[in-house]
Amino acid sequence: MKLLISGKSFIGCHSLRHARDMQAIGAIGYTLLALPNAGDDTAWEPSLRRTARQLGVDIVADIAAAGLTGSDIFLSVEYDRKVRIEELGGARAYNLHLAALPGYRGCLNSAWPLRNGESTAAATLHQLTEKIDAGPVIAVRQFQISAFHTAFDLYLLLQRHGFELVKEQFAGMLTADHVLQPQAAGQVAFYARDSIDFQALDVGDFERPACVVDGWVRSLIFPPRQLPRFGARAIRACECIALPRRKQHRPGEVAISSGSHAVIACGDGYVRFEFEGDLQ
């Protein structure tokens, strides 16, 4: 039996290490293979390619090169290419999706829950099907989103909870000992990779409620890639202030400002921005 793990980053590397450890312990015998994403080697997250080399795991260039058959397993953990079911050769296929389903199919799973004001997030293990993120669900791991979590915070939490889900379900994936539950109907939403413009980083439209501005700003705070801006200053943190907007402050007006932060009036209240380089 072959086990092909495809993907990237913390979740990909942790999953590969776990599979290698289970192989070495001898829980179940399988041949372990790795399929890293294109552009797998970045400065801020671990590389699945390097991890595979360190563990002595063979790397394949694509799914076809793995030569999968009906006795094998394919596991996608943030794999960046669409999988055609016919190229899997009948192998059982699983996808670890770092969001709740079916409400968060697609991409940008650490940004849209913040913009939508969600209080929870989830990692979902499901059967991989031809339609993206649409397969029946095997298990879900849900956790709380805090009022101060940024997109980067949520990204890291999703990676961690996703790996815990892989560990919990690992034996069941190897033996097909699990129950498949269809995704709920009528709650489907799909977010494309270009559904947020990450070049538009200047914060505006303060006519919106403070909680909406806050979620919008936190959804852009991802230091390895970008930070939102206000008055040409990069915002490192944002929070709502539990105080109704005073009449003397128009939406968008700076109510308080210092070298490290600014309080801005919104449609119904205020938000506080902490600027890059000034947090203590």
PDB file of C-alpha atoms in Angstrom:
ATOM      1  CA  MET A   1       0.000   0.000   0.000  1.00  0.00           C
ATOM      2  CA  LYS A   2       1.232   3.477  -0.879  1.00  0.00           C
ATOM      3  CA  LEU A   3       0.382   6.615   1.088  1.00  0.00           C
ATOM      4  CA  LEU A   4       0.894   9.789  -0.948  1.00  0.00           C
ATOM      5  CA  ILE A   5       0.823  13.026   1.084  1.00  0.00           C
ATOM      6  CA  SER A   6       0.556  16.187  -0.995  1.00  0.00           C
ATOM      7  CA  GLY A   7       0.602  19.804   0.109  1.00  0.00           C
ATOM      8  CA  LYS A   8       2.686  22.369   1.923  1.00  0.00           C
ATOM      9  CA  SER A   9       3.597  24.299   5.044  1.00  0.00           C
ATOM     10  CA  PHE A  10       3.246  23.321   8.694  1.00  0.00           C
ATOM     11  CA  ILE A  11       0.299  20.988   8.108  1.00  0.00           C
ATOM     12  CA  GLY A  12       2.047  19.165   5.264  1.00  0.00           C
ATOM     13  CA  CYS A  13       5.321  18.747   7.144  1.00  0.00           C
ATOM     14  CA  HIS A  14       3.680  17.669  10.413  1.00  0.00           C
ATOM     15  CA  SER A  15       1.460  15.168   8.570  1.00  0.00           C
ATOM     16  CA  LEU A  16       4.436  13.684   6.733  1.00  0.00           C
ATOM     17  CA  ARG A  17       6.446  13.357   9.952  1.00  0.00           C
ATOM     18  CA  HIS A  18       3.515  11.677  11.684  1.00  0.00           C
ATOM     19  CA  ALA A  19       3.082   9.219   8.817  1.00  0.00           C
ATOM     20  CA  ARG A  20       6.816   8.477   8.861  1.00  0.00           C
ATOM     21  CA  ASP A  21       6.761   7.914  12.622  1.00  0.00           C
ATOM     22  CA  MET A  22       3.774   5.563  12.359  1.00  0.00           C
ATOM     23  CA  GLN A  23       5.564   3.712   9.560  1.00  0.00           C
ATOM     24  CA  ALA A  24       8.712   3.353  11.673  1.00  0.00           C
ATOM     25  CA  ILE A  25       6.742   2.159  14.701  1.00  0.00           C
ATOM     26  CA  GLY A  26       5.182  -0.460  12.467  1.00  0.00           C
ATOM     27  CA  ALA A  27       1.524   0.282  13.176  1.00  0.00           C
ATOM     28  CA  ILE A  28       0.576  -0.471   9.560  1.00  0.00           C
ATOM     29  CA  GLY A  29       2.901  -1.112   6.649  1.00  0.00           C
ATOM     30  CA  TYR A  30       2.882   1.271   3.696  1.00  0.00           C
ATOM     31  CA  THR A  31       5.222   2.967   1.264  1.00  0.00           C
ATOM     32  CA  LEU A  32       5.284   6.691   2.013  1.00  0.00           C
ATOM     33  CA  LEU A  33       5.533   9.272  -0.794  1.00  0.00           C
ATOM     34  CA  ALA A  34       5.471  13.078  -0.827  1.00  0.00           C
ATOM     35  CA  LEU A  35       4.150  15.516  -3.433  1.00  0.00           C
ATOM     36  CA  PRO A  36       5.071  19.125  -2.533  1.00  0.00           C
ATOM     37  CA  ASN A  37       3.239  22.137  -3.924  1.00  0.00           C
ATOM     38  CA  ALA A  38       4.925  24.259  -6.564  1.00  0.00           C
ATOM     39  CA  GLY A  39       6.833  27.088  -4.849  1.00  0.00           C
ATOM     40  CA  ASP A  40       7.029  25.015  -1.677  1.00  0.00           C
ATOM     41  CA  ASP A  41      10.211  26.723  -0.434  1.00  0.00           C
ATOM     42  CA  THR A  42       9.360  30.050   1.257  1.00  0.00           C
ATOM     43  CA  ALA A  43      11.230  32.041   3.881  1.00  0.00           C
ATOM     44  CA  TRP A  44       8.545  31.917   6.573  1.00  0.00           C
ATOM     45  CA  GLU A  45       7.008  28.441   6.488  1.00  0.00           C
ATOM     46  CA  PRO A  46       8.518  24.948   6.463  1.00  0.00           C
ATOM     47  CA  SER A  47       9.069  23.129   3.182  1.00  0.00           C
ATOM     48  CA  LEU A  48       7.458  19.757   2.536  1.00  0.00           C
ATOM     49  CA  ARG A  49      10.194  19.019  -0.004  1.00  0.00           C
ATOM     50  CA  ARG A  50      12.988  19.625   2.521  1.00  0.00           C
ATOM     51  CA  THR A  51      11.131  17.681   5.206  1.00  0.00           C
ATOM     52  CA  ALA A  52      10.707  14.690   2.884  1.00  0.00           C
ATOM     53  CA  ARG A  53      14.416  14.729   2.094  1.00  0.00           C
ATOM     54  CA  GLN A  54      15.314  14.890   5.787  1.00  0.00           C
ATOM     55  CA  LEU A  55      13.020  11.917   6.507  1.00  0.00           C
ATOM     56  CA  GLY A  56      14.232   9.893   3.531  1.00  0.00           C
ATOM     57  CA  VAL A  57      10.776   9.929   1.917  1.00  0.00           C
ATOM     58  CA  ASP A  58      10.632   9.640  -1.867  1.00  0.00           C
ATOM     59  CA  ILE A  59       9.305  12.734  -3.665  1.00  0.00           C
ATOM     60  CA  VAL A  60       7.158  12.447  -6.785  1.00  0.00           C
ATOM     61  CA  ALA A  61       6.680  15.162  -9.415  1.00  0.00           C
ATOM     62  CA  ASP A  62       2.948  14.609  -9.810  1.00  0.00           C
ATOM     63  CA  ILE A  63       0.168  12.175  -8.971  1.00  0.00           C
ATOM     64  CA  ALA A  64       0.728  10.103 -12.111  1.00  0.00           C
ATOM     65  CA  ALA A  65       4.340   9.475 -11.094  1.00  0.00           C
ATOM     66  CA  ALA A  66       3.150   7.825  -7.874  1.00  0.00           C
ATOM     67  CA  GLY A  67       1.396   5.060  -9.842  1.00  0.00           C
ATOM     68  CA  LEU A  68      -1.517   4.815  -7.416  1.00  0.00           C
ATOM     69  CA  THR A  69      -3.947   1.885  -7.514  1.00  0.00           C
ATOM     70  CA  GLY A  70      -7.078   0.829  -5.674  1.00  0.00           C
ATOM     71  CA  SER A  71      -5.122  -0.350  -2.635  1.00  0.00           C
ATOM     72  CA  ASP A  72      -3.443   3.038  -2.083  1.00  0.00           C
ATOM     73  CA  ILE A  73      -4.284   6.300  -0.277  1.00  0.00           C
ATOM     74  CA  PHE A  74      -3.983   9.914  -1.374  1.00  0.00           C
ATOM     75  CA  LEU A  75      -4.066  12.657   1.287  1.00  0.00           C
ATOM     76  CA  SER A  76      -4.241  16.328   0.311  1.00  0.00           C
ATOM     77  CA  VAL A  77      -3.162  18.793   2.994  1.00  0.00           C
ATOM     78  CA  GLU A  78      -3.292  22.227   1.351  1.00  0.00           C
ATOM     79  CA  TYR A  79      -2.400  20.799  -2.074  1.00  0.00           C
ATOM     80  CA  ASP A  80      -2.559  23.615  -4.623  1.00  0.00           C
ATOM     81  CA  ARG A  81      -3.588  21.755  -7.774  1.00  0.00           C
ATOM     82  CA  LYS A  82      -7.010  20.445  -8.764  1.00  0.00           C
ATOM     83  CA  VAL A  83      -7.043  16.678  -8.550  1.00  0.00           C
ATOM     84  CA  ARG A  84      -8.679  14.691 -11.350  1.00  0.00           C
ATOM     85  CA  ILE A  85     -10.216  11.597  -9.799  1.00  0.00           C
ATOM     86  CA  GLU A  86      -9.262   9.405 -12.762  1.00  0.00           C
ATOM     87  CA  GLU A  87      -5.541  10.042 -12.165  1.00  0.00           C
ATOM     88  CA  LEU A  88      -5.791   8.490  -8.692  1.00  0.00           C
ATOM     89  CA  GLY A  89      -6.108   4.971 -10.123  1.00  0.00           C
ATOM     90  CA  GLY A  90      -8.915   4.054  -7.742  1.00  0.00           C
ATOM     91  CA  ALA A  91      -6.993   5.055  -4.599  1.00  0.00           C
ATOM     92  CA  ARG A  92      -8.994   6.242  -1.598  1.00  0.00           C
ATOM     93  CA  ALA A  93      -8.620  10.014  -1.523  1.00  0.00           C
ATOM     94  CA  TYR A  94      -8.971  12.457   1.363  1.00  0.00           C
ATOM     95  CA  ASN A  95      -8.714  16.227   1.635  1.00  0.00           C
ATOM     96  CA  LEU A  96      -7.993  18.172   4.801  1.00  0.00           C
ATOM     97  CA  HIS A  97      -9.777  21.486   4.254  1.00  0.00           C
ATOM     98  CA  LEU A  98      -8.835  24.242   6.690  1.00  0.00           C
ATOM     99  CA  ALA A  99     -12.328  25.695   7.026  1.00  0.00           C
ATOM    100  CA  ALA A 100     -15.877  24.746   7.918  1.00  0.00           C
ATOM    101  CA  LEU A 101     -17.876  23.096   5.147  1.00  0.00           C
ATOM    102  CA  PRO A 102     -19.936  23.744   3.146  1.00  0.00           C
ATOM    103  CA  GLY A 103     -19.923  27.422   4.104  1.00  0.00           C
ATOM    104  CA  TYR A 104     -16.247  28.031   3.340  1.00  0.00           C
ATOM    105  CA  ARG A 105     -15.321  26.082   0.246  1.00  0.00           C
ATOM    106  CA  GLY A 106     -12.389  27.367  -1.762  1.00  0.00           C
ATOM    107  CA  CYS A 107      -9.589  29.678  -0.659  1.00  0.00           C
ATOM    108  CA  LEU A 108      -8.618  32.438   1.802  1.00  0.00           C
ATOM    109  CA  ASN A 109      -9.868  30.452   4.788  1.00  0.00           C
ATOM    110  CA  SER A 110      -8.075  32.597   7.349  1.00  0.00           C
ATOM    111  CA  ALA A 111      -9.500  35.871   5.990  1.00  0.00           C
ATOM    112  CA  TRP A 112     -13.171  35.373   5.156  1.00  0.00           C
ATOM    113  CA  PRO A 113     -14.295  34.074   8.586  1.00  0.00           C
ATOM    114  CA  LEU A 114     -12.934  37.325  10.088  1.00  0.00           C
ATOM    115  CA  ARG A 115     -14.694  39.473   7.494  1.00  0.00           C
ATOM    116  CA  ASN A 116     -17.904  37.562   8.095  1.00  0.00           C
ATOM    117  CA  GLY A 117     -17.743  38.031  11.867  1.00  0.00           C
ATOM    118  CA  GLU A 118     -17.533  34.324  12.696  1.00  0.00           C
ATOM    119  CA  SER A 119     -16.951  33.309  16.311  1.00  0.00           C
ATOM    120  CA  THR A 120     -15.673  29.839  15.388  1.00  0.00           C
ATOM    121  CA  ALA A 121     -13.529  28.243  12.707  1.00  0.00           C
ATOM    122  CA  ALA A 122     -12.922  24.615  11.822  1.00  0.00           C
ATOM    123  CA  ALA A 123     -10.736  22.123  10.021  1.00  0.00           C
ATOM    124  CA  THR A 124     -12.630  19.495   8.025  1.00  0.00           C
ATOM    125  CA  LEU A 125     -11.474  16.088   6.806  1.00  0.00           C
ATOM    126  CA  HIS A 126     -13.563  14.889   3.884  1.00  0.00           C
ATOM    127  CA  GLN A 127     -13.508  12.462   1.016  1.00  0.00           C
ATOM    128  CA  LEU A 128     -11.966  14.043  -2.051  1.00  0.00           C
ATOM    129  CA  THR A 129     -14.331  14.310  -5.018  1.00  0.00           C
ATOM    130  CA  GLU A 130     -14.169  15.882  -8.461  1.00  0.00           C
ATOM    131  CA  LYS A 131     -15.959  19.004  -7.235  1.00  0.00           C
ATOM    132  CA  ILE A 132     -13.721  21.141  -5.018  1.00  0.00           C
ATOM    133  CA  ASP A 133     -14.334  20.777  -1.252  1.00  0.00           C
ATOM    134  CA  ALA A 134     -17.684  19.080  -1.884  1.00  0.00           C
ATOM    135  CA  GLY A 135     -17.055  15.510  -0.709  1.00  0.00           C
ATOM    136  CA  PRO A 136     -18.779  13.844   2.240  1.00  0.00           C
ATOM    137  CA  VAL A 137     -17.353  14.727   5.653  1.00  0.00           C
ATOM    138  CA  ILE A 138     -15.449  12.317   7.883  1.00  0.00           C
ATOM    139  CA  ALA A 139     -14.604  14.551  10.857  1.00  0.00           C
ATOM    140  CA  VAL A 140     -14.548  18.196  11.944  1.00  0.00           C
ATOM    141  CA  ARG A 141     -12.426  19.964  14.542  1.00  0.00           C
ATOM    142  CA  GLN A 142     -13.923  23.303  15.620  1.00  0.00           C
ATOM    143  CA  PHE A 143     -12.379  26.043  17.772  1.00  0.00           C
ATOM    144  CA  GLN A 144     -13.092  29.588  18.917  1.00  0.00           C
ATOM    145  CA  ILE A 145     -11.971  32.707  17.076  1.00  0.00           C
ATOM    146  CA  SER A 146     -10.960  35.423  19.535  1.00  0.00           C
ATOM    147  CA  ALA A 147     -11.740  39.098  19.007  1.00  0.00           C
ATOM    148  CA  PHE A 148      -8.023  39.832  18.588  1.00  0.00           C
ATOM    149  CA  HIS A 149      -7.136  37.079  16.124  1.00  0.00           C
ATOM    150  CA  THR A 150      -5.655  38.255  12.843  1.00  0.00           C
ATOM    151  CA  ALA A 151      -5.616  36.353   9.562  1.00  0.00           C
ATOM    152  CA  PHE A 152      -2.104  35.173  10.364  1.00  0.00           C
ATOM    153  CA  ASP A 153      -3.158  34.008  13.834  1.00  0.00           C
ATOM    154  CA  LEU A 154      -6.064  32.109  12.321  1.00  0.00           C
ATOM    155  CA  TYR A 155      -3.855  30.604   9.616  1.00  0.00           C
ATOM    156  CA  LEU A 156      -1.523  29.147  12.244  1.00  0.00           C
ATOM    157  CA  LEU A 157      -4.413  27.904  14.397  1.00  0.00           C
ATOM    158  CA  LEU A 158      -5.997  26.183  11.398  1.00  0.00           C
ATOM    159  CA  GLN A 159      -2.701  24.482  10.630  1.00  0.00           C
ATOM    160  CA  ARG A 160      -2.431  23.257  14.226  1.00  0.00           C
ATOM    161  CA  HIS A 161      -6.015  22.062  14.552  1.00  0.00           C
ATOM    162  CA  GLY A 162      -5.838  20.517  11.094  1.00  0.00           C
ATOM    163  CA  PHE A 163      -2.853  18.435  12.119  1.00  0.00           C
ATOM    164  CA  GLU A 164      -4.629  17.287  15.287  1.00  0.00           C
ATOM    165  CA  LEU A 165      -7.481  16.129  13.057  1.00  0.00           C
ATOM    166  CA  VAL A 166      -5.049  14.211  10.828  1.00  0.00           C
ATOM    167  CA  LYS A 167      -3.617  12.448  13.885  1.00  0.00           C
ATOM    168  CA  GLU A 168      -7.060  11.617  15.256  1.00  0.00           C
ATOM    169  CA  GLN A 169      -8.237  10.162  11.938  1.00  0.00           C
ATOM    170  CA  PHE A 170      -4.973   8.661  10.681  1.00  0.00           C
ATOM    171  CA  ALA A 171      -5.698   5.029  11.513  1.00  0.00           C
ATOM    172  CA  GLY A 172      -9.219   5.317  10.138  1.00  0.00           C
ATOM    173  CA  MET A 173      -7.936   6.664   6.835  1.00  0.00           C
ATOM    174  CA  LEU A 174      -5.536   3.737   6.481  1.00  0.00           C
ATOM    175  CA  THR A 175      -8.247   1.156   7.107  1.00  0.00           C
ATOM    176  CA  ALA A 176     -11.292   3.042   5.729  1.00  0.00           C
ATOM    177  CA  ASP A 177     -12.817   2.745   9.203  1.00  0.00           C
ATOM    178  CA  HIS A 178     -14.960   5.871   9.145  1.00  0.00           C
ATOM    179  CA  VAL A 179     -18.477   7.101   8.429  1.00  0.00           C
ATOM    180  CA  LEU A 180     -19.111   9.499   5.539  1.00  0.00           C
ATOM    181  CA  GLN A 181     -21.658  12.250   6.161  1.00  0.00           C
ATOM    182  CA  PRO A 182     -23.009  14.362   3.288  1.00  0.00           C
ATOM    183  CA  GLN A 183     -22.415  18.089   3.583  1.00  0.00           C
ATOM    184  CA  ALA A 184     -25.390  20.176   4.674  1.00  0.00           C
ATOM    185  CA  ALA A 185     -27.515  21.441   1.814  1.00  0.00           C
ATOM    186  CA  GLY A 186     -28.435  25.089   1.356  1.00  0.00           C
ATOM    187  CA  GLN A 187     -25.429  26.568   3.169  1.00  0.00           C
ATOM    188  CA  VAL A 188     -22.837  26.409   0.387  1.00  0.00           C
ATOM    189  CA  ALA A 189     -20.434  29.299  -0.251  1.00  0.00           C
ATOM    190  CA  PHE A 190     -17.298  29.257  -2.383  1.00  0.00           C
ATOM    191  CA  TYR A 191     -14.481  31.812  -2.085  1.00  0.00           C
ATOM    192  CA  ALA A 192     -12.141  32.146  -5.043  1.00  0.00           C
ATOM    193  CA  ARG A 193      -8.455  32.957  -4.699  1.00  0.00           C
ATOM    194  CA  ASP A 194      -9.080  36.444  -6.112  1.00  0.00           C
ATOM    195  CA  SER A 195     -12.131  37.182  -3.931  1.00  0.00           C
ATOM    196  CA  ILE A 196      -9.996  39.589  -1.874  1.00  0.00           C
ATOM    197  CA  ASP A 197      -7.729  42.173  -3.480  1.00  0.00           C
ATOM    198  CA  PHE A 198      -4.550  42.085  -1.399  1.00  0.00           C
ATOM    199  CA  GLN A 199      -3.199  45.103  -3.245  1.00  0.00           C
ATOM    200  CA  ALA A 200      -6.004  47.260  -1.807  1.00  0.00           C
ATOM    201  CA  LEU A 201      -4.543  47.656   1.677  1.00  0.00           C
ATOM    202  CA  ASP A 202      -5.580  51.215   2.583  1.00  0.00           C
ATOM    203  CA  VAL A 203      -8.312  51.175   5.213  1.00  0.00           C
ATOM    204  CA  GLY A 204     -11.372  53.278   4.358  1.00  0.00           C
ATOM    205  CA  ASP A 205     -15.176  53.302   4.400  1.00  0.00           C
ATOM    206  CA  PHE A 206     -15.523  54.093   8.082  1.00  0.00           C
ATOM    207  CA  GLU A 207     -19.270  54.553   7.625  1.00  0.00           C
ATOM    208  CA  ARG A 208     -19.455  50.815   8.278  1.00  0.00           C
ATOM    209  CA  PRO A 209     -20.028  49.503  11.825  1.00  0.00           C
ATOM    210  CA  ALA A 210     -16.873  49.290  13.939  1.00  0.00           C
ATOM    211  CA  CYS A 211     -17.075  45.486  14.116  1.00  0.00           C
ATOM    212  CA  VAL A 212     -17.129  45.287  10.312  1.00  0.00           C
ATOM    213  CA  VAL A 213     -14.114  47.589   9.938  1.00  0.00           C
ATOM    214  CA  ASP A 214     -12.322  45.601  12.640  1.00  0.00           C
ATOM    215  CA  GLY A 215     -12.928  42.258  10.894  1.00  0.00           C
ATOM    216  CA  TRP A 216     -11.916  43.710   7.530  1.00  0.00           C
ATOM    217  CA  VAL A 217      -8.634  45.051   8.940  1.00  0.00           C
ATOM    218  CA  ARG A 218      -7.759  41.870  10.860  1.00  0.00           C
ATOM    219  CA  SER A 219      -8.435  39.831   7.710  1.00  0.00           C
ATOM    220  CA  LEU A 220      -5.532  41.660   6.030  1.00  0.00           C
ATOM    221  CA  ILE A 221      -3.020  41.359   8.881  1.00  0.00           C
ATOM    222  CA  PHE A 222      -0.654  38.649   7.668  1.00  0.00           C
ATOM    223  CA  PRO A 223       2.893  39.921   8.350  1.00  0.00           C
ATOM    224  CA  PRO A 224       4.787  37.490   6.073  1.00  0.00           C
ATOM    225  CA  ARG A 225       2.765  38.801   3.124  1.00  0.00           C
ATOM    226  CA  GLN A 226       1.099  42.144   3.843  1.00  0.00           C
ATOM    227  CA  LEU A 227      -0.257  44.589   6.411  1.00  0.00           C
ATOM    228  CA  PRO A 228      -3.164  47.004   5.957  1.00  0.00           C
ATOM    229  CA  ARG A 229      -2.416  50.733   6.089  1.00  0.00           C
ATOM    230  CA  PHE A 230      -3.925  53.870   7.572  1.00  0.00           C
ATOM    231  CA  GLY A 231      -2.373  57.238   6.791  1.00  0.00           C
ATOM    232  CA  ALA A 232       0.594  55.477   5.141  1.00  0.00           C
ATOM    233  CA  ARG A 233       1.314  53.544   8.372  1.00  0.00           C
ATOM    234  CA  ALA A 234       1.187  49.748   8.541  1.00  0.00           C
ATOM    235  CA  ILE A 235      -1.355  48.341  11.017  1.00  0.00           C
ATOM    236  CA  ARG A 236      -0.146  45.458  13.158  1.00  0.00           C
ATOM    237  CA  ALA A 237      -3.254  45.021  15.349  1.00  0.00           C
ATOM    238  CA  CYS A 238      -6.854  46.211  15.459  1.00  0.00           C
ATOM    239  CA  GLU A 239      -9.670  46.092  17.985  1.00  0.00           C
ATOM    240  CA  CYS A 240     -13.146  47.488  18.555  1.00  0.00           C
ATOM    241  CA  ILE A 241     -13.742  49.908  21.413  1.00  0.00           C
ATOM    242  CA  ALA A 242     -17.001  49.282  23.270  1.00  0.00           C
ATOM    243  CA  LEU A 243     -18.230  52.869  23.150  1.00  0.00           C
ATOM    244  CA  PRO A 244     -20.919  54.417  20.932  1.00  0.00           C
ATOM    245  CA  ARG A 245     -19.641  57.057  18.543  1.00  0.00           C
ATOM    246  CA  ARG A 246     -19.891  60.579  19.931  1.00  0.00           C
ATOM    247  CA  LYS A 247     -21.625  63.170  17.750  1.00  0.00           C
ATOM    248  CA  GLN A 248     -18.514  65.335  17.505  1.00  0.00           C
ATOM    249  CA  HIS A 249     -16.624  62.574  15.720  1.00  0.00           C
ATOM    250  CA  ARG A 250     -17.512  61.960  12.085  1.00  0.00           C
ATOM    251  CA  PRO A 251     -16.879  58.474  10.615  1.00  0.00           C
ATOM    252  CA  GLY A 252     -13.243  58.325   9.542  1.00  0.00           C
ATOM    253  CA  GLU A 253     -12.135  61.061  11.928  1.00  0.00           C
ATOM    254  CA  VAL A 254      -9.128  60.402  14.152  1.00  0.00           C
ATOM    255  CA  ALA A 255     -10.460  60.745  17.687  1.00  0.00           C
ATOM    256  CA  ILE A 256      -7.155  59.974  19.435  1.00  0.00           C
ATOM    257  CA  SER A 257      -3.666  59.660  18.022  1.00  0.00           C
ATOM    258  CA  SER A 258      -0.221  58.941  19.417  1.00  0.00           C
ATOM    259  CA  GLY A 259       3.047  57.667  18.068  1.00  0.00           C
ATOM    260  CA  SER A 260       1.974  54.072  18.511  1.00  0.00           C
ATOM    261  CA  HIS A 261      -1.741  54.014  17.824  1.00  0.00           C
ATOM    262  CA  ALA A 262      -4.842  55.823  16.600  1.00  0.00           C
ATOM    263  CA  VAL A 263      -8.527  55.613  17.507  1.00  0.00           C
ATOM    264  CA  ILE A 264     -10.818  56.125  14.531  1.00  0.00           C
ATOM    265  CA  ALA A 265     -14.558  56.863  14.560  1.00  0.00           C
ATOM    266  CA  CYS A 266     -16.761  54.444  12.606  1.00  0.00           C
ATOM    267  CA  GLY A 267     -20.453  54.357  11.772  1.00  0.00           C
ATOM    268  CA  ASP A 268     -21.515  53.300  15.255  1.00  0.00           C
ATOM    269  CA  GLY A 269     -18.371  53.304  17.390  1.00  0.00           C
ATOM    270  CA  TYR A 270     -14.591  53.235  17.275  1.00  0.00           C
ATOM    271  CA  VAL A 271     -11.659  51.050  16.294  1.00  0.00           C
ATOM    272  CA  ARG A 272      -8.121  51.230  17.619  1.00  0.00           C
ATOM    273  CA  PHE A 273      -5.156  50.619  15.307  1.00  0.00           C
ATOM    274  CA  GLU A 274      -1.743  49.651  16.663  1.00  0.00           C
ATOM    275  CA  PHE A 275       0.984  50.499  14.170  1.00  0.00           C
ATOM    276  CA  GLU A 276       3.892  48.366  13.021  1.00  0.00           C
ATOM    277  CA  GLY A 277       7.100  48.972  14.939  1.00  0.00           C
ATOM    278  CA  ASP A 278       5.362  50.513  17.952  1.00  0.00           C
ATOM    279  CA  LEU A 279       3.904  47.562  19.823  1.00  0.00           C
ATOM    280  CA  GLN A 280       5.449  46.870  23.214  1.00  0.00           C
TER     281      GLN A 280
END
